[in-house]
Short mmCIF file of C-alpha atoms in Angstrom, two decimals:
data_model
loop_
_atom_site.label_atom_id
_atom_site.label_comp_id
_atom_site.label_asym_id
_atom_site.label_seq_id
_atom_site.Cartn_x
_atom_site.Cartn_y
_atom_site.Cartn_z
CA MET A 15 -47.99 71.30 10.92
CA LYS A 16 -45.40 68.71 11.97
CA LYS A 17 -45.04 68.05 15.69
CA ILE A 18 -41.62 67.62 17.25
CA PHE A 19 -40.66 66.67 20.79
CA VAL A 20 -37.47 68.37 21.94
CA PHE A 21 -35.64 66.79 24.89
CA SER A 22 -33.51 69.17 26.91
CA PHE A 23 -31.74 69.39 30.25
CA GLN A 24 -31.51 73.17 30.04
CA PRO A 25 -34.88 74.99 30.06
CA GLU A 26 -33.19 78.40 29.98
CA LYS A 27 -31.99 77.73 26.42
CA SER A 28 -35.33 76.66 25.01
CA SER A 29 -36.26 80.12 23.70
CA ASN A 30 -33.25 80.09 21.38
CA ASP A 31 -34.10 76.59 20.20
CA PHE A 32 -37.74 77.44 19.64
CA LYS A 33 -36.94 79.81 16.80
CA GLN A 34 -35.21 77.21 14.64
CA TYR A 35 -38.27 74.93 14.84
CA GLU A 36 -40.78 77.72 14.34
CA GLU A 37 -38.98 78.89 11.19
CA ARG A 38 -39.35 75.38 9.79
CA HIS A 39 -43.05 75.07 10.57
CA PHE A 40 -42.85 72.66 13.50
CA GLU A 41 -45.28 72.53 16.37
CA THR A 42 -42.79 72.19 19.22
CA GLU A 43 -43.21 70.51 22.59
CA PHE A 44 -40.22 70.92 24.88
CA ILE A 45 -39.64 68.16 27.42
CA PHE A 46 -37.27 69.10 30.20
CA LEU A 47 -35.35 66.31 31.89
CA ASP A 48 -33.55 66.31 35.19
CA LYS A 49 -30.37 64.36 35.84
CA GLN A 50 -32.27 61.52 37.50
CA GLU A 51 -34.74 61.07 34.69
CA SER A 52 -34.25 58.41 32.04
CA PHE A 53 -34.35 59.67 28.45
CA LEU A 54 -35.88 56.34 27.44
CA SER A 55 -38.62 56.35 30.07
CA THR A 56 -39.58 59.89 29.05
CA LEU A 57 -39.68 58.85 25.40
CA GLN A 58 -41.83 55.90 26.41
CA ASN A 59 -44.36 58.34 27.86
CA VAL A 60 -44.32 60.43 24.67
CA ILE A 61 -45.03 57.32 22.59
CA LYS A 62 -47.86 56.26 24.94
CA ARG A 63 -49.51 59.63 24.38
CA ASN A 64 -49.02 59.45 20.61
CA HIS A 65 -49.39 55.74 19.93
CA GLU A 66 -51.95 56.27 17.15
CA GLU A 67 -49.63 58.50 15.09
CA ASP A 68 -47.74 57.16 12.07
CA TYR A 69 -44.49 58.34 13.64
CA VAL A 70 -43.03 60.70 16.22
CA ILE A 71 -40.22 63.16 15.61
CA ILE A 72 -37.72 63.55 18.44
CA SER A 73 -34.76 65.87 18.77
CA THR A 74 -32.39 66.87 21.54
CA SER A 75 -31.06 70.24 22.60
CA GLN A 76 -27.84 69.29 20.80
CA HIS A 77 -29.58 69.27 17.43
CA HIS A 78 -29.23 72.15 15.00
CA PHE A 79 -30.76 72.22 11.51
CA SER A 80 -28.30 72.10 8.64
CA PRO A 81 -28.69 74.22 5.48
CA TYR A 82 -29.99 71.12 3.69
CA TYR A 83 -33.25 71.06 5.62
CA THR A 84 -36.46 71.68 3.72
CA ASP A 85 -39.97 70.50 4.52
CA GLU A 86 -40.08 68.71 1.19
CA TYR A 87 -36.77 66.91 1.71
CA LEU A 88 -37.78 65.67 5.16
CA GLN A 89 -41.17 64.45 3.95
CA ASP A 90 -39.63 62.76 0.92
CA CYS A 91 -37.18 60.87 3.15
CA ILE A 92 -39.98 59.87 5.54
CA ASN A 93 -42.04 58.54 2.62
CA LYS A 94 -39.10 56.55 1.27
CA VAL A 95 -38.40 54.93 4.64
CA LYS A 96 -42.10 54.09 5.03
CA LYS A 97 -41.95 52.22 1.71
CA LEU A 98 -38.85 50.39 2.97
CA ASP A 99 -40.85 49.41 6.07
CA GLY A 100 -38.21 51.05 8.24
CA ASN A 101 -38.27 51.41 12.01
CA VAL A 102 -36.26 54.59 12.46
CA LEU A 103 -34.98 57.43 10.28
CA LEU A 104 -32.04 59.53 11.47
CA GLY A 105 -31.44 63.12 10.44
CA GLY A 106 -27.68 63.01 11.03
CA ILE A 107 -24.95 61.22 12.99
CA LEU A 108 -21.40 61.64 14.27
CA GLY A 109 -20.17 58.16 13.28
CA PHE A 110 -21.26 54.72 12.16
CA GLU A 111 -20.10 51.15 11.87
CA LYS A 112 -21.84 49.84 8.72
CA VAL A 113 -23.77 51.66 6.03
CA LEU A 114 -25.26 50.94 2.60
CA GLU A 115 -27.12 53.27 0.24
CA VAL A 116 -30.48 51.72 -0.63
CA THR A 117 -32.05 54.57 -2.58
CA ASP A 118 -31.34 58.23 -3.32
CA HIS A 119 -30.54 60.06 -0.06
CA ILE A 120 -31.36 57.03 2.11
CA PHE A 121 -28.78 54.74 3.69
CA TRP A 122 -29.33 51.62 5.78
CA ILE A 123 -27.16 51.96 8.88
CA ASP A 124 -25.97 49.69 11.67
CA GLY A 125 -23.99 50.75 14.73
CA PHE A 126 -24.06 54.52 15.03
CA LYS A 127 -23.40 57.30 17.51
CA GLY A 128 -24.29 60.92 17.89
CA ALA A 129 -27.81 61.14 16.46
CA GLN A 130 -29.78 64.14 17.72
CA PHE A 131 -32.80 63.98 15.39
CA PHE A 132 -34.96 60.85 15.04
CA ILE A 133 -38.16 59.82 13.32
CA ILE A 134 -39.49 56.73 15.10
CA PHE A 135 -42.19 54.91 13.12
CA ASN A 136 -45.34 53.37 14.56
CA LYS A 137 -44.22 49.78 13.98
CA THR A 138 -41.39 50.40 16.47
CA PHE A 139 -43.61 51.75 19.26
CA PRO A 140 -44.14 48.30 20.88
CA LEU A 141 -40.40 48.09 21.55
CA PHE A 142 -40.75 51.06 23.88
CA LEU A 143 -44.19 50.23 25.26
CA GLN A 144 -43.44 46.62 26.18
CA ASN A 145 -40.02 47.08 27.75
CA ASP A 146 -38.66 48.55 30.94
CA CYS A 147 -37.12 51.82 29.75
CA ASN A 148 -35.78 53.03 33.08
CA ASP A 149 -32.13 52.41 32.24
CA GLN A 150 -29.96 55.50 31.83
CA ILE A 151 -28.79 54.25 28.43
CA PRO A 152 -28.51 56.94 25.72
CA LEU A 153 -31.15 56.70 23.01
CA ASP A 154 -28.71 56.22 20.12
CA VAL A 155 -27.08 53.31 21.98
CA PHE A 156 -30.49 51.78 22.67
CA LEU A 157 -31.55 52.04 19.03
CA SER A 158 -28.23 50.71 17.73
CA SER A 159 -28.51 47.71 20.01
CA ASN A 160 -32.22 46.89 19.76
CA VAL A 161 -33.64 48.08 16.44
CA GLU A 162 -33.21 46.70 12.94
CA ASP A 163 -34.03 48.56 9.73
CA VAL A 164 -32.61 51.89 10.83
CA PHE A 165 -32.07 54.39 8.01
CA LEU A 166 -30.12 57.61 7.65
CA MET A 167 -30.82 60.52 5.33
CA HIS A 168 -27.99 62.20 3.46
CA PRO A 169 -27.30 65.08 3.13
CA PHE A 170 -27.86 65.46 6.87
CA ILE A 171 -30.56 67.84 8.08
CA SER A 172 -29.21 67.65 11.64
CA VAL A 173 -25.79 68.63 12.91
CA TYR A 174 -24.38 68.27 16.41
CA LYS A 175 -24.41 71.45 18.48
CA ASN A 176 -22.39 71.52 21.69
CA ASP A 177 -24.80 73.06 24.19
CA GLY A 178 -22.43 72.71 27.14
CA ASN A 179 -24.42 69.81 28.54
CA THR A 180 -22.42 66.97 30.07
CA TYR A 181 -24.99 64.57 28.59
CA SER A 182 -23.01 64.52 25.36
CA PHE A 183 -23.74 62.16 22.52
CA LYS A 184 -20.10 62.24 21.45
CA ASN A 185 -19.02 59.49 23.83
CA THR A 186 -22.09 57.34 24.28
CA ILE A 187 -21.24 54.24 22.32
CA ASP A 188 -18.58 51.57 22.37
CA PHE A 189 -18.62 50.36 18.76
CA GLN A 190 -15.13 49.85 17.39
CA ASN A 191 -13.93 51.20 14.05
CA LEU A 192 -16.58 53.88 13.72
CA ASN A 193 -16.06 55.90 10.56
CA GLU A 194 -15.17 59.50 11.24
CA ASN A 195 -16.26 62.34 8.93
CA PRO A 196 -19.40 60.39 7.96
CA GLU A 197 -20.71 63.01 5.55
CA ILE A 198 -17.59 62.80 3.40
CA LEU A 199 -17.73 59.02 3.21
CA LEU A 200 -21.46 58.98 2.49
CA GLU A 201 -20.99 61.45 -0.35
CA GLU A 202 -18.25 59.24 -1.81
CA LEU A 203 -20.50 56.18 -1.59
CA SER A 204 -23.30 58.08 -3.33
CA GLN A 205 -20.99 59.09 -6.16
CA ILE A 206 -19.77 55.51 -6.60
CA LYS A 207 -23.36 54.23 -6.74
CA LYS A 208 -24.33 56.88 -9.29
CA TYR A 209 -21.31 56.06 -11.43
CA TYR A 210 -22.01 52.35 -11.61
CA SER A 211 -25.75 52.87 -12.02
CA TYR A 212 -25.00 55.14 -14.97
CA GLU A 213 -22.56 52.62 -16.45
CA SER A 214 -25.11 49.83 -16.38
#
């Protein structure tokens, strides 16, 4: 059974969230944050406790599974990113700066916002373990700024759910010229790649 760590500021809503993970065969550990607690420092503690794992799966209370999620699809994407020696795999985003499809369903991405579902691979753990993670910087901003070899799966398995929390991922990043409607653009890029791959 896959383990997932769910970060939330609202414990009263965890019972509703639990069902979506249980239905998809996750062993779920909810981690409740208060307003004074750094998301990054809490993640650092999760990684310390799980430093021998191949990866950790993290989501926030603003994550909701899309209809594209299957156990097989997630595992296939994880395996592909492992072969690419990736640091992070994202399950979905709200916008991005640069993107390139590297293999079926996997895009290299640089400069992104609004990710609520992350797979962080073991090779990236030292970044969290060796640094002061007390800053109140949102996780997607931290990853965009500090991590190379970040990949994104498409179709997305994670969509943004507004849970009424003021800690919103919608306005956490200052990148200019972020592409809106990322799923539409990614689908167009996939079709272009398939067309020219077929032609050759």
